[in-house]
Short mmCIF file of C-alpha atoms in Angstrom, two decimals:
data_model
loop_
_atom_site.label_atom_id
_atom_site.label_comp_id
_atom_site.label_asym_id
_atom_site.label_seq_id
_atom_site.Cartn_x
_atom_site.Cartn_y
_atom_site.Cartn_z
CA MET A 515 114.93 106.67 98.71
CA TYR A 516 113.87 103.05 99.09
CA ALA A 517 115.10 100.11 97.02
CA GLU A 518 112.79 97.89 94.96
CA ASP A 519 112.76 95.13 97.60
CA GLN A 520 111.82 97.65 100.32
CA LEU A 521 108.57 98.80 98.72
CA GLN A 522 105.51 98.25 100.89
CA PRO A 523 101.91 97.85 99.62
CA LEU A 524 100.22 101.15 98.97
CA SER A 525 97.02 99.72 100.44
CA GLY A 526 98.83 99.48 103.77
CA LEU A 527 98.49 103.27 104.15
CA GLN A 528 94.72 102.98 104.38
CA HIS A 529 95.00 100.14 106.89
CA LEU A 530 97.59 102.07 108.94
CA THR A 531 95.54 105.28 109.04
CA PHE A 532 92.39 103.36 109.92
CA CYS A 533 94.05 101.33 112.72
CA GLU A 534 97.73 100.44 113.29
CA ARG A 535 96.78 97.12 114.89
CA GLN A 536 94.67 96.18 111.86
CA CYS A 537 97.61 97.09 109.62
CA ALA A 538 99.97 94.85 111.59
CA LEU A 539 97.49 91.94 111.68
CA ILE A 540 97.16 92.09 107.88
CA HIS A 541 100.72 92.87 106.80
CA ILE A 542 102.82 91.31 109.58
CA GLU A 543 100.74 88.39 110.81
CA GLN A 544 99.03 87.78 107.42
CA VAL A 545 95.56 87.68 108.99
CA TRP A 546 92.53 88.54 106.90
CA HIS A 547 88.79 88.03 107.30
CA ASP A 548 86.02 89.44 105.14
CA ASN A 549 82.88 91.08 106.39
CA VAL A 550 79.96 92.71 104.56
CA LEU A 551 81.90 95.95 104.03
CA THR A 552 85.05 94.31 102.64
CA ILE A 553 83.03 92.00 100.36
CA GLU A 554 81.06 94.96 98.98
CA GLY A 555 84.32 96.85 98.47
CA THR A 556 85.83 93.91 96.57
CA ARG A 557 82.76 93.62 94.36
CA LEU A 558 82.87 97.35 93.63
CA HIS A 559 86.51 97.09 92.54
CA GLU A 560 85.64 94.06 90.40
CA ARG A 561 82.86 96.01 88.69
CA VAL A 562 85.35 98.76 87.89
CA ASP A 563 87.52 96.13 86.13
CA GLU A 564 84.63 94.30 84.44
CA THR A 565 84.47 96.69 81.49
CA GLY A 566 87.09 94.52 79.77
CA ARG A 567 88.84 97.66 78.54
CA ARG A 568 91.97 99.06 80.15
CA PHE A 569 91.85 102.24 78.08
CA GLU A 570 88.84 104.30 77.18
CA THR A 571 88.38 107.70 75.53
CA ARG A 572 85.56 110.09 76.33
CA GLY A 573 86.14 113.38 74.55
CA ASP A 574 89.00 115.17 76.25
CA VAL A 575 89.33 112.46 78.91
CA ARG A 576 91.27 109.22 78.55
CA ILE A 577 90.69 106.57 81.20
CA THR A 578 92.95 103.73 82.27
CA ARG A 579 92.20 101.07 84.87
CA GLY A 580 94.46 99.04 87.13
CA LEU A 581 97.48 101.24 86.48
CA PRO A 582 100.57 100.00 88.40
CA LEU A 583 102.02 102.64 90.73
CA ARG A 584 105.23 103.00 92.71
CA SER A 585 107.19 105.62 94.59
CA PHE A 586 110.80 105.04 95.64
CA ARG A 587 110.67 108.21 97.75
CA LEU A 588 107.74 106.94 99.82
CA GLY A 589 108.68 103.26 99.47
CA LEU A 590 105.24 102.24 98.18
CA ALA A 591 103.87 100.16 95.32
CA GLY A 592 100.36 99.22 94.24
CA ARG A 593 97.83 100.05 91.59
CA ALA A 594 95.16 102.66 90.97
CA ASP A 595 91.53 101.73 90.40
CA VAL A 596 91.18 104.39 87.73
CA VAL A 597 93.40 107.20 86.43
CA GLU A 598 91.78 109.74 84.16
CA PHE A 599 94.00 111.82 81.86
CA HIS A 600 92.43 115.22 81.16
CA ARG A 601 93.52 117.12 78.06
CA LEU A 602 94.95 120.51 79.00
CA PRO A 603 94.08 123.73 77.11
CA GLU A 604 96.52 124.75 74.42
CA SER A 605 97.42 127.79 76.50
CA LEU A 606 99.14 125.52 79.04
CA LYS A 607 101.31 123.54 76.63
CA ASP A 608 104.23 125.95 77.13
CA ALA A 609 103.64 126.52 80.84
CA GLU A 610 106.68 126.58 83.12
CA PRO A 611 107.31 123.48 85.29
CA GLU A 612 105.85 123.63 88.80
CA ASP A 613 108.34 122.46 91.44
CA GLY A 614 110.25 120.71 88.66
CA LEU A 615 107.11 118.95 87.40
CA ALA A 616 105.66 119.44 83.92
CA PRO A 617 102.04 120.67 83.60
CA GLY A 618 101.05 117.56 81.68
CA VAL A 619 102.26 114.42 79.97
CA ARG A 620 102.08 113.37 76.32
CA LEU A 621 100.11 110.21 75.49
CA PRO A 622 100.77 107.91 72.50
CA GLY A 623 98.54 108.75 69.57
CA ALA A 624 97.03 111.81 71.25
CA ALA A 625 97.77 115.45 70.59
CA GLY A 626 98.48 117.95 73.36
CA LEU A 627 99.26 117.53 77.04
CA TRP A 628 97.24 115.44 79.47
CA ARG A 629 97.08 115.72 83.26
CA PRO A 630 96.56 112.62 85.45
CA PHE A 631 93.57 112.60 87.80
CA PRO A 632 93.45 109.53 90.10
CA VAL A 633 90.02 108.19 91.10
CA GLU A 634 89.73 105.77 94.02
CA TYR A 635 86.47 103.87 94.29
CA LYS A 636 85.04 103.27 97.77
CA ARG A 637 81.72 101.94 98.91
CA GLY A 638 79.03 103.92 100.68
CA THR A 639 79.52 106.71 103.18
CA VAL A 640 82.74 106.62 105.22
CA CYS A 641 82.69 107.84 108.84
CA ASP A 642 86.35 108.85 108.74
CA PRO A 643 87.43 109.93 105.23
CA LEU A 644 91.10 110.40 106.18
CA PRO A 645 92.29 106.83 105.34
CA ASN A 646 90.83 107.14 101.85
CA LYS A 647 92.26 110.65 101.41
CA VAL A 648 95.72 109.47 102.43
CA GLN A 649 95.59 106.50 100.04
CA LEU A 650 94.41 108.64 97.12
CA CYS A 651 97.02 111.29 97.87
CA ALA A 652 99.67 108.56 97.80
CA GLN A 653 98.47 107.53 94.35
CA ALA A 654 98.85 111.13 93.17
CA LEU A 655 102.36 111.35 94.61
CA CYS A 656 103.27 108.08 92.87
CA LEU A 657 102.01 109.45 89.55
CA GLU A 658 104.00 112.66 90.02
CA GLU A 659 107.19 110.70 90.64
CA MET A 660 106.62 108.19 87.83
CA LEU A 661 105.56 110.65 85.12
CA GLY A 662 107.33 113.83 86.23
CA VAL A 663 104.04 115.70 85.92
CA VAL A 664 102.09 117.73 88.48
CA VAL A 665 98.96 116.06 89.87
CA PRO A 666 97.16 118.81 91.80
CA ALA A 667 93.84 117.03 92.26
CA GLY A 668 91.97 113.77 92.41
CA ALA A 669 88.69 112.58 93.81
CA LEU A 670 89.99 113.05 97.41
CA PHE A 671 93.47 114.44 96.89
CA HIS A 672 93.46 117.90 98.48
CA GLY A 673 94.61 118.41 102.06
CA ALA A 674 96.54 115.21 102.86
CA PRO A 675 100.09 115.24 101.36
CA GLN A 676 101.95 115.78 104.66
CA ARG A 677 99.77 113.22 106.44
CA THR A 678 100.45 110.82 103.56
CA GLU A 679 104.24 111.16 103.87
CA ALA A 680 104.03 110.73 107.65
CA ALA A 681 101.80 107.68 107.21
CA ALA A 682 104.22 106.15 104.69
CA ASN A 683 107.11 106.58 107.15
CA ARG A 684 105.03 105.08 109.98
CA LEU A 685 104.03 102.13 107.77
CA HIS A 686 107.69 101.24 107.23
CA GLN A 687 108.46 101.62 110.95
CA LEU A 688 105.54 99.43 111.99
CA LEU A 689 106.21 96.61 109.52
CA ALA A 690 109.97 96.69 110.18
CA SER A 691 109.35 96.30 113.92
CA GLY A 692 107.47 93.03 113.38
CA GLU A 693 105.32 93.87 116.42
CA THR A 694 101.54 94.15 116.51
CA PRO A 695 100.29 97.06 118.65
CA PRO A 696 97.95 96.33 121.57
CA ALA A 697 94.22 96.55 120.92
CA VAL A 698 92.54 99.89 121.55
CA LYS A 699 88.80 99.91 121.12
CA THR A 700 87.40 102.80 119.05
CA SER A 701 84.21 103.49 117.10
CA ALA A 702 86.00 102.24 113.97
CA CYS A 703 86.19 98.71 115.40
CA ARG A 704 82.58 97.91 114.55
CA ASN A 705 83.39 98.19 110.82
CA CYS A 706 86.62 96.18 110.97
CA SER A 707 86.55 92.68 109.47
CA LEU A 708 89.32 91.56 111.87
CA VAL A 709 87.47 92.49 115.06
CA ALA A 710 87.07 88.82 116.06
CA CYS A 711 90.83 88.23 115.78
CA CYS A 712 91.81 91.57 117.28
CA GLN A 713 89.43 91.29 120.29
CA PRO A 714 89.52 94.98 121.24
CA ASP A 715 87.08 94.37 124.11
CA VAL A 716 89.65 92.07 125.70
CA GLY A 717 92.75 94.07 124.83
CA SER A 718 91.31 97.36 126.01
CA ARG A 719 90.65 96.13 129.54
CA ARG A 720 93.42 96.73 132.04
CA ARG A 721 93.63 93.29 133.62
CA SER A 722 96.04 90.41 133.78
CA ALA A 723 95.97 87.36 131.53
CA ARG A 724 95.28 85.21 134.64
CA THR A 725 92.18 87.29 135.44
CA TYR A 726 90.97 87.12 131.87
CA LEU A 727 91.41 83.34 131.69
CA ARG A 728 89.66 82.86 135.03
CA GLU A 729 86.71 84.95 133.87
CA ALA A 730 86.60 83.20 130.49
CA VAL A 731 86.53 79.75 132.13
CA ALA A 732 83.89 80.87 134.59
CA ALA A 733 81.72 82.21 131.78
CA THR A 734 82.09 78.94 129.86
CA LEU A 735 81.13 76.81 132.87
CA GLY A 736 78.31 79.10 133.92
CA LEU A 737 79.93 79.99 137.27
CA ASN A 738 79.81 83.27 139.09
CA GLN A 739 82.93 85.13 140.21
CA GLU A 740 83.04 83.27 143.54
CA GLY A 741 83.29 79.96 141.69
CA ALA A 742 79.83 78.69 142.66
CA SER A 743 76.89 77.97 140.42
CA PRO A 744 74.33 80.77 140.50
#
């Protein structure tokens, strides 16, 4: 179990699973730059919040936005874009707890039991869905711990709980080390807003700093590798 002052941002799981260097640049070195993808993502989250209502009822579904989340077991804290609470059938109101968790939770002013269903909003098509799955799974695990109720599903919940726990442990290890991993260029780099700061093209090349500086100076002055003008 982690203490309150040891909780790390839940969003760090997505950064960590996407790229450990990006995670360290953001959460250790406090570096951030927007690109088209991050700006669109921010606008999408803002539109989710623009309804002006934190609670909404649609039949047997109650919707809350911006719900604070935390897990002392995983050492994470953050907030969910949207959590839907689905009313359970009457036949489940006396169901036995599953792994010590109740089948549903009672809501103020509402009859019956309701089961949380986290919904994480992301833009467009994602090449690698794992970072989003891990983050959503973490939200579900936070809800289970906070409410003592089983959360078997969400928009991307299934299939990632073990990866989520491993990612949470790795997040704490990385941030506690205070060290930013070396750059490793992958296909994900082209969608990273920190690519200019990270410089994966430079970090991925096996050469000395002296060689890199000599080549950089030569390129700036318009010289060839022999030091003469072409």
